[in-house]
C-alpha angles and dihedrals in degrees: 000000000000123000105018115175106223128189115202119197115191129180117262096237089069099234088145117035135177123201106236092225090061090059094057096052109066133134095226095055093235120169118226133199117195120203133168103214141044091233091057089046092053089053092054093043089053093050104035141039111253125189099192139010126213111192133173115249093234092065130079095281091157091064092053092049091048095047098040107026094157096058112085108247123199121192122221123207148123129264089264088064093051094120091051091049092050091049091051089049090057091047093057114283114140095225142321135240124213114230100192094108114082092230097040091129092063089074092048095103093048093047092049091048090052094046093045092050091049091048092049091049091049091047091052091049091047091048091049092048090047092049091046090050090048093049092048092050092048092046094055110102089214121086110256116197142175125204130196119231089273093057097254121138114256095168137011127169129234093268088080086080086081085074092050096257130119110225093244091055092067100042108114093012124115117258090242086077090084097039132076113257094239091054099049095078090053095059105026118108090213091061101033100048091060087070093059130075113258087358089279117134098194120206125036096254099068133089119005113218135188093208093044118188099181117099127251096278090061100028127146113264135180095008105167118197141143117275117207119222121221108278118245120252103258098170113226095348111114098193130065123207091225142354118225109234127204122186115226131193108213129203115182140167138177120261118220134189127207114237115238098232102035145030092250118119121219123211108238101171147294130294120197149157128227115202119196106236096167092114091046092051090049090048091050090049091048091049090050091051091046091051091049091047092051093043093049097038114126090220123072116258122191135181114207127190127226092274088056092248117143114251101169138014130174123232092263089068091059091051093048099046100028091232131127133224093269091054095047111033111082095009125117114271094215093061088081092062110024098090101037107032122097108260095237093048092046093050092046091052093046092047091051091050092051091047092049092241121143112252129198128175149110119279139169114250137189126242117214087256090058096252112136123227136176119252136182104231129195121180124185129178120241112212132193121231091275092056097252116140110242103163144359129232114218127189118191131184128182106239099167092117092047092049090053091050091045090053091051092047092047092052091047091048093050090048092049092047091049090050092046091049091049090049092050092048090048092050092048094048095043091044092057091043092053094042093064098059091036090056088051091053092051092047094048092048088055089052091050091054089060093058095075096249122197117264094260090048091047091053092050093048090050089050089052090051093048091049091047093050090048090050090047091052090051090048092051090051091052092048092049090048092053090051092049093049091046089047092232098125109131130195120230109196119196141158113260141159110263096207095045092049094047091047091052090050099045106035093075089048090050090060091045092051093048090052087060091048094251127142107240120194133168136171134188127212108186093182090226094310109108090173129039138180117238144105098298096185095054093044089052091048093052096046091046091052094049094047093044091054091047092054093041094054097040118085098173139005124039148312117216124190123191123187123185141164111226137160120260121176090350094302132094121262138180113236119193127180124187114193125184139173094223135125096299126216126276123229094255092049092048090064093059098035097110098039121114114263090359116139137178122270118317093251089064094045091070092052101037114044123207146119097248091238103101101083093036092054092044090053092050092049092048092052091046089056091051096260138092147221122231133167148197122209141174116193111246093011105066144256140264121207121197122203124187131178132165116247136182124239111252097193134068090250111097122225111266103228109173093192093062107104103144115153116196117242090224127018108240139184105238131188118206116204105191130136096201108086093205093056091044091054092045093053093040091054098051096039092051091045089054090056104263128132107238136195127177136216126193096216144358097275093053089047092056091047092052091045091056092051101036138055111242134171099196143009128215104206126193110213098210107059130141117256108003106022127208096266093054092043093053091047090052092050093049093050093050113126100182129098103238092094140001111262087208091067113139113262125188118196121225111206142154089221137062121246092258091052092053091066130204094303094067106040121182096211092117092057128082091213142336135229124205121227135277084057119222106217097212092047091050094048091048090051091050091051091049095049095045092049088057090046096060114133092213134010103266092177091057090053091049091052090049092052096036092124095048119042090172092058090049091051090046091053092051093046093050091047092048091051102039101038095066090049094052092045093049089053091046091050092049093052093044096050088050089054090242090136099164090054090045089054090050090050088060091067092087090045090055091055091054094044091049092051091050094044095237101165096177091049091054091048091053091051090050090051092050093051090049090051089052091053092048092042089229101167096186093050091047092061094046094046093047091053091047091052092049092049093045094050090046089057091045091052090050091051091048090054091050090050093049090049091056094052 
């Protein structure tokens, strides 16, 4: 406390004196000014900075305290003036000093030091308390406000920003700023008090005011009203489309201050808190809506307690069961099912309820009258925050009518299916029965033509042939239809020359068109694939049908056929268009064009004969092959039919698909086991283009041999191969116990059938996935990326995230692991093969460090299992665990090499 500037004011009569020399000699180096009147003191206080005032009690101390309340003031006086000193202390002096002793002034420095220290301590405590109060108020999420007696804001905390205001924006503004105009009169003291006699409201419960004047014991509580957010700045526009409304819960009370010279309290303003209850109001509204929805739901809704007693049902339950509240509430839920439900269904439902598993099914219930009915029942467990089941939610719906209809429909469906099956079998049998004599008629007519018949005989024989061929075509349509309906259509894929096949199909039609005087043109664009692999017979059938129809319905003009091999979805496809200048197809006829036995309008039926099966069958066959038939037509101008079907390339030249730009997520070493050279080349091309290293094998035996010598990440295995087929090869790989390759290697089956079509005799359990032919390159590559991501031996992405700030450290970790892991494993293998199992277990210590750094959980588990087997001296487990460790670390090393290659 060095260097205090002290002003001493003594009375003029000299009752208390201080020798001047005593004021200059002090240990704290304080400076003193001695005056004899308050007027002189005010002059000094106005001119100079003073730290402390000492004033005699007989002077106008009150004026000094009032004018300079922040300067510590100490009163001086004798014991006879004790009452005066105590009064001054209450009025605001910091302390007082008794001057009865002759040398009282000698203790002046010590007293001032004591008083100053106490004052500083109190100031620090007051500052701390004030700051703590301020922090608490600002930390409260509720809006805290203070109003002056006129209702203007004098303080508001930072939480007011939730309304869009900064605190300083509201200071000095009336509280109505944040309320809606129509609400202000309901909560303002100025308006409300006019309604009460003598402006006295009486008890604490009425009314509730925002600018409350009543003290805490009668304060306003739980006042809910709308709080208006700060309006957006809309420029010159006077209207807003909407005003955002918050709901606030207000608590407020009057603030009073005690007068200095009396016991009277003076009202100085209002303090209050606004709590945002918008979410609560919305929740209450949502609960109300939910209750109404449940109460008015047409389905029965029940709430059941843990003892399976009913606690709540909605009115729909009473209507459905015929019971009332007294018969339902508190009764056991299961009583409605126990006597009518099927035992298995009842037990399944009861077991699910006890296990806390959701159950849904159809069950027979009892009405209160005893009549059974069918209900759709759904039961879900309701759990508290700790996961304990407290109640069950049950939803019931009467489905008796639906069950009756379902039964009728099921019987009708079974009868229709039986009739359809009988019809298909009849068509197939009769078709084959008719084909035999018909073939005899056609053969004999050919023989008759060789006997040099007369012209009239020749014409009749040709008529017989034409009629027989027409009948044969109709018969073939009926047989195909029966196969389609019986779902027995099979695809027979083969390699064939595209140009030769199309020529054989279209040359007879060319002659037929020219006989009608039509121009017939066709062109073939094989896209560099002179031979393809597909179902040649069905493709020929479809093209023949489309061209035949085009010629039949065209009286003049031309028929143009275009065939091309193009890429679609990264795989080859045959695209055929047949364009004519015939009669076209009207809008109504277009809708029934592909229906069985449907023909164009009756006027055309007389002129153009046919069964109405050709296009329907062609459409079914195209879809069966994975393609489609579409068309465009303008009545009177002609039609264009488009036919597409996927094909496989049957040459070593891959399809040039410019849009193929797939880049593999991870570069792999892949082995293709496929006997068809075309398919091998096709897969080899796209896999290599995606960035993989690829090798091929002609059959399963060669694949195993290459697998034992090479280092592969994945195998593509054709199921139908000569010698050892794909199923046997995969089984052999999975049962491998050696160390040349990992029997868990990923294997993808390549097959022309789905898994269900393969049957039980060719299971796919040894395969990670299968792909149906023709293979879509992008689909296959996506599948490979997905499988290999799941097959990672450690989480490389987690490591990358861990070392995201240091690529060099990440590379260093992988390099150390790639160098040290083979050394540790070689030592482990040496000790293990020498039956020095304890030393082998010790050799795994370095392996554990590497596995831990990489995050290989399975590797660490295998090491733990091996060490346990050593302790238990389990010889059989030791061999299995050692092989597992060697295979696992081999995979880890391969993954490390891949990761290093990508850096």
